Amino acid sequence: MTLIKLLTAPIRRLIGMPLFQFCVVVLIVFLLQGAADNSIFGRVYDGLDKLVSGSIALIANAISVKSFTQALLTVGLMIFYVFVVCLIALAIARRLIRRCVDFAGRKNLFGLRNTIARERGIEAYRAWEPLEHLRPPDVPQPVWEERFAWPANNRPPYPNLWWRIAFEAASFLLLVLLILVLLQEVVGLSVFAWLAASGKALLGWVGWGK
């Protein structure tokens, strides 16, 4: 596993570069645009084009969208939506690869259990070390582990995934609401009226799209 990581390190560094990611996203947009209209990729581009057009129509309710702004929004939103889809696809692929590696280590496929366990042990120690530095001398290490790292009921010491997603979504909505209230009361922008108009426009656009 260490040898594989060393060999793939340049590739992983290249993939992690924002400029490389931007070029890949632009290339995907060009490939989708160049696909035949009756193909799968052509239909995907048609749906993407409708999504961008609907987004520009919503933005046009708040600001004046002229030729330059429309062109900039078209390019920016198309790249943004493709980038978001690529991020979701990469996250799913990462999770699937992690599950495959877990299965290979559990079943000892190709004799990789010891190698995978050694790599995971190194990662676990590096993650544990900062927490261990906080442990008071009068607190035994097993008690410290049970309290903050590995509870006795074998459950992780943090909420489950859906609870964390709900908490993050609620926090984000509260922050957005606070910003909108400040814009309404301090700056004097008719934010909520614009949101209501945008919602009606979105409902009308979705109904038109059907």
Short mmCIF file of N, CA, C and O in Angstrom, two decimals, residues 3-65:
data_model
loop_
_atom_site.label_atom_id
_atom_site.label_comp_id
_atom_site.label_asym_id
_atom_site.label_seq_id
_atom_site.Cartn_x
_atom_site.Cartn_y
_atom_site.Cartn_z
N LEU A 3 3.86 1.50 -1.25
CA LEU A 3 4.44 1.64 -2.58
C LEU A 3 3.43 2.22 -3.55
O LEU A 3 3.77 3.09 -4.38
N ILE A 4 2.19 1.77 -3.45
CA ILE A 4 1.14 2.31 -4.34
C ILE A 4 0.92 3.79 -4.07
O ILE A 4 0.77 4.59 -5.00
N LYS A 5 0.92 4.18 -2.80
CA LYS A 5 0.74 5.60 -2.47
C LYS A 5 1.89 6.44 -3.00
O LYS A 5 1.69 7.56 -3.48
N LEU A 6 3.12 5.90 -2.91
CA LEU A 6 4.28 6.64 -3.42
C LEU A 6 4.20 6.78 -4.94
O LEU A 6 4.53 7.85 -5.49
N LEU A 7 3.76 5.74 -5.63
CA LEU A 7 3.68 5.79 -7.08
C LEU A 7 2.56 6.70 -7.56
O LEU A 7 2.69 7.35 -8.61
N THR A 8 1.47 6.73 -6.81
CA THR A 8 0.33 7.56 -7.22
C THR A 8 0.34 8.96 -6.62
O THR A 8 -0.58 9.74 -6.89
N ALA A 9 1.36 9.29 -5.82
CA ALA A 9 1.42 10.62 -5.20
C ALA A 9 1.42 11.75 -6.22
O ALA A 9 0.68 12.74 -6.06
N PRO A 10 2.23 11.68 -7.32
CA PRO A 10 2.18 12.78 -8.30
C PRO A 10 0.79 12.93 -8.94
O PRO A 10 0.33 14.05 -9.17
N ILE A 11 0.13 11.79 -9.21
CA ILE A 11 -1.19 11.86 -9.82
C ILE A 11 -2.19 12.48 -8.85
O ILE A 11 -3.01 13.33 -9.23
N ARG A 12 -2.13 12.07 -7.57
CA ARG A 12 -3.05 12.62 -6.58
C ARG A 12 -2.80 14.11 -6.36
O ARG A 12 -3.73 14.88 -6.15
N ARG A 13 -1.52 14.51 -6.42
CA ARG A 13 -1.21 15.94 -6.29
C ARG A 13 -1.76 16.72 -7.47
O ARG A 13 -2.28 17.84 -7.31
N LEU A 14 -1.65 16.14 -8.67
CA LEU A 14 -2.16 16.82 -9.87
C LEU A 14 -3.67 16.95 -9.82
O LEU A 14 -4.23 18.01 -10.13
N ILE A 15 -4.35 15.87 -9.39
CA ILE A 15 -5.81 15.91 -9.31
C ILE A 15 -6.28 16.90 -8.26
O ILE A 15 -7.34 17.53 -8.40
N GLY A 16 -5.50 17.09 -7.21
CA GLY A 16 -5.88 18.01 -6.15
C GLY A 16 -5.66 19.48 -6.49
O GLY A 16 -6.11 20.35 -5.73
N MET A 17 -4.99 19.77 -7.61
CA MET A 17 -4.74 21.17 -7.98
C MET A 17 -6.02 21.81 -8.51
O MET A 17 -6.68 21.25 -9.39
N PRO A 18 -6.40 22.98 -8.00
CA PRO A 18 -7.64 23.65 -8.48
C PRO A 18 -7.61 23.96 -9.97
O PRO A 18 -8.64 23.86 -10.64
N LEU A 19 -6.43 24.34 -10.50
CA LEU A 19 -6.35 24.67 -11.93
C LEU A 19 -6.63 23.44 -12.78
O LEU A 19 -7.33 23.51 -13.80
N PHE A 20 -6.10 22.29 -12.37
CA PHE A 20 -6.34 21.05 -13.10
C PHE A 20 -7.82 20.68 -13.04
O PHE A 20 -8.41 20.27 -14.04
N GLN A 21 -8.43 20.83 -11.87
CA GLN A 21 -9.85 20.53 -11.73
C GLN A 21 -10.69 21.45 -12.62
O GLN A 21 -11.67 21.01 -13.25
N PHE A 22 -10.31 22.72 -12.67
CA PHE A 22 -11.04 23.67 -13.52
C PHE A 22 -10.93 23.28 -14.99
O PHE A 22 -11.94 23.31 -15.72
N CYS A 23 -9.74 22.89 -15.43
CA CYS A 23 -9.55 22.49 -16.82
C CYS A 23 -10.36 21.23 -17.15
O CYS A 23 -10.94 21.13 -18.23
N VAL A 24 -10.42 20.29 -16.21
CA VAL A 24 -11.20 19.07 -16.43
C VAL A 24 -12.68 19.41 -16.55
O VAL A 24 -13.38 18.87 -17.42
N VAL A 25 -13.17 20.29 -15.70
CA VAL A 25 -14.59 20.67 -15.75
C VAL A 25 -14.92 21.37 -17.07
O VAL A 25 -15.95 21.07 -17.70
N VAL A 26 -14.05 22.27 -17.51
CA VAL A 26 -14.28 22.95 -18.80
C VAL A 26 -14.25 21.94 -19.94
O VAL A 26 -15.08 22.01 -20.87
N LEU A 27 -13.34 20.97 -19.88
CA LEU A 27 -13.28 19.93 -20.91
C LEU A 27 -14.56 19.10 -20.93
O LEU A 27 -15.08 18.77 -22.00
N ILE A 28 -15.09 18.78 -19.75
CA ILE A 28 -16.35 18.03 -19.68
C ILE A 28 -17.48 18.81 -20.31
O ILE A 28 -18.32 18.26 -21.04
N VAL A 29 -17.52 20.12 -20.05
CA VAL A 29 -18.58 20.97 -20.63
C VAL A 29 -18.47 20.97 -22.15
O VAL A 29 -19.48 20.83 -22.87
N PHE A 30 -17.25 21.08 -22.68
CA PHE A 30 -17.07 21.06 -24.13
C PHE A 30 -17.47 19.71 -24.72
O PHE A 30 -18.07 19.64 -25.80
N LEU A 31 -17.12 18.62 -24.03
CA LEU A 31 -17.49 17.30 -24.53
C LEU A 31 -19.01 17.11 -24.52
O LEU A 31 -19.58 16.52 -25.45
N LEU A 32 -19.67 17.58 -23.47
CA LEU A 32 -21.12 17.49 -23.42
C LEU A 32 -21.77 18.32 -24.53
O LEU A 32 -22.75 17.90 -25.15
N GLN A 33 -21.21 19.50 -24.77
CA GLN A 33 -21.77 20.36 -25.80
C GLN A 33 -21.58 19.76 -27.19
O GLN A 33 -22.44 19.92 -28.06
N GLY A 34 -20.46 19.07 -27.40
CA GLY A 34 -20.18 18.50 -28.71
C GLY A 34 -20.87 17.18 -28.98
O GLY A 34 -20.78 16.64 -30.09
N ALA A 35 -21.55 16.63 -27.98
CA ALA A 35 -22.23 15.34 -28.16
C ALA A 35 -23.48 15.51 -29.02
O ALA A 35 -24.04 16.60 -29.13
N ALA A 36 -23.90 14.40 -29.64
CA ALA A 36 -25.11 14.43 -30.47
C ALA A 36 -26.34 14.68 -29.60
O ALA A 36 -26.39 14.27 -28.43
N ASP A 37 -27.33 15.35 -30.19
CA ASP A 37 -28.51 15.75 -29.43
C ASP A 37 -29.31 14.55 -28.93
O ASP A 37 -29.93 14.61 -27.86
N ASN A 38 -29.33 13.45 -29.69
CA ASN A 38 -30.11 12.29 -29.30
C ASN A 38 -29.34 11.29 -28.44
O ASN A 38 -29.85 10.23 -28.10
N SER A 39 -28.10 11.61 -28.09
CA SER A 39 -27.30 10.73 -27.24
C SER A 39 -27.55 11.04 -25.77
O SER A 39 -28.21 12.04 -25.43
N ILE A 40 -27.00 10.20 -24.90
CA ILE A 40 -27.17 10.41 -23.45
C ILE A 40 -26.50 11.71 -23.03
O ILE A 40 -27.09 12.51 -22.29
N PHE A 41 -25.27 11.93 -23.51
CA PHE A 41 -24.55 13.15 -23.13
C PHE A 41 -25.22 14.39 -23.70
O PHE A 41 -25.19 15.46 -23.09
N GLY A 42 -25.83 14.24 -24.88
CA GLY A 42 -26.57 15.37 -25.45
C GLY A 42 -27.77 15.74 -24.60
O GLY A 42 -28.06 16.92 -24.39
N ARG A 43 -28.47 14.72 -24.09
CA ARG A 43 -29.61 15.00 -23.21
C ARG A 43 -29.14 15.60 -21.89
O ARG A 43 -29.83 16.45 -21.31
N VAL A 44 -28.00 15.13 -21.40
CA VAL A 44 -27.45 15.71 -20.17
C VAL A 44 -27.13 17.19 -20.36
O VAL A 44 -27.44 18.03 -19.51
N TYR A 45 -26.52 17.51 -21.50
CA TYR A 45 -26.21 18.92 -21.76
C TYR A 45 -27.48 19.75 -21.92
O TYR A 45 -27.53 20.90 -21.49
N ASP A 46 -28.51 19.16 -22.53
CA ASP A 46 -29.78 19.88 -22.69
C ASP A 46 -30.39 20.19 -21.31
O ASP A 46 -30.88 21.31 -21.07
N GLY A 47 -30.35 19.21 -20.40
CA GLY A 47 -30.85 19.46 -19.05
C GLY A 47 -30.02 20.49 -18.31
O GLY A 47 -30.54 21.35 -17.59
N LEU A 48 -28.69 20.43 -18.51
CA LEU A 48 -27.81 21.42 -17.88
C LEU A 48 -28.09 22.81 -18.42
O LEU A 48 -28.12 23.80 -17.67
N ASP A 49 -28.32 22.90 -19.72
CA ASP A 49 -28.61 24.20 -20.33
C ASP A 49 -29.91 24.78 -19.80
O ASP A 49 -30.01 25.98 -19.52
N LYS A 50 -30.94 23.93 -19.62
CA LYS A 50 -32.21 24.40 -19.05
C LYS A 50 -32.03 24.85 -17.60
O LYS A 50 -32.62 25.85 -17.16
N LEU A 51 -31.20 24.11 -16.84
CA LEU A 51 -30.96 24.49 -15.45
C LEU A 51 -30.25 25.84 -15.36
O LEU A 51 -30.61 26.69 -14.54
N VAL A 52 -29.29 26.07 -16.23
CA VAL A 52 -28.57 27.35 -16.24
C VAL A 52 -29.51 28.48 -16.66
O VAL A 52 -29.50 29.57 -16.08
N SER A 53 -30.35 28.22 -17.67
CA SER A 53 -31.30 29.25 -18.11
C SER A 53 -32.28 29.61 -17.00
O SER A 53 -32.59 30.79 -16.79
N GLY A 54 -32.77 28.60 -16.27
CA GLY A 54 -33.67 28.89 -15.16
C GLY A 54 -32.98 29.66 -14.05
O GLY A 54 -33.59 30.56 -13.44
N SER A 55 -31.72 29.34 -13.77
CA SER A 55 -30.98 30.07 -12.74
C SER A 55 -30.76 31.52 -13.14
O SER A 55 -30.89 32.43 -12.31
N ILE A 56 -30.45 31.75 -14.40
CA ILE A 56 -30.27 33.13 -14.87
C ILE A 56 -31.58 33.90 -14.80
O ILE A 56 -31.60 35.10 -14.46
N ALA A 57 -32.69 33.22 -15.08
CA ALA A 57 -34.00 33.88 -14.98
C ALA A 57 -34.29 34.28 -13.54
O ALA A 57 -34.86 35.36 -13.28
N LEU A 58 -33.90 33.45 -12.57
CA LEU A 58 -34.10 33.82 -11.17
C LEU A 58 -33.22 35.00 -10.78
O LEU A 58 -33.66 35.91 -10.07
N ILE A 59 -31.97 34.98 -11.24
CA ILE A 59 -31.06 36.09 -10.91
C ILE A 59 -31.53 37.39 -11.56
O ILE A 59 -31.35 38.48 -11.00
N ALA A 60 -32.15 37.27 -12.73
CA ALA A 60 -32.63 38.48 -13.43
C ALA A 60 -33.73 39.19 -12.67
O ALA A 60 -33.99 40.37 -12.93
N ASN A 61 -34.37 38.49 -11.72
CA ASN A 61 -35.38 39.16 -10.91
C ASN A 61 -34.77 40.11 -9.89
O ASN A 61 -35.45 40.99 -9.37
N ALA A 62 -33.48 39.90 -9.58
CA ALA A 62 -32.83 40.73 -8.55
C ALA A 62 -31.94 41.81 -9.15
O ALA A 62 -31.89 42.92 -8.64
N ILE A 63 -31.24 41.47 -10.23
CA ILE A 63 -30.32 42.44 -10.84
C ILE A 63 -30.61 42.53 -12.33
O ILE A 63 -31.28 41.68 -12.90
N SER A 64 -30.07 43.57 -12.91
CA SER A 64 -30.23 43.76 -14.34
C SER A 64 -29.24 42.87 -15.08
O SER A 64 -28.02 43.01 -14.92
N VAL A 65 -29.73 41.95 -15.86
CA VAL A 65 -28.89 41.01 -16.60
C VAL A 65 -28.86 41.44 -18.06
O VAL A 65 -29.85 41.29 -18.79
#
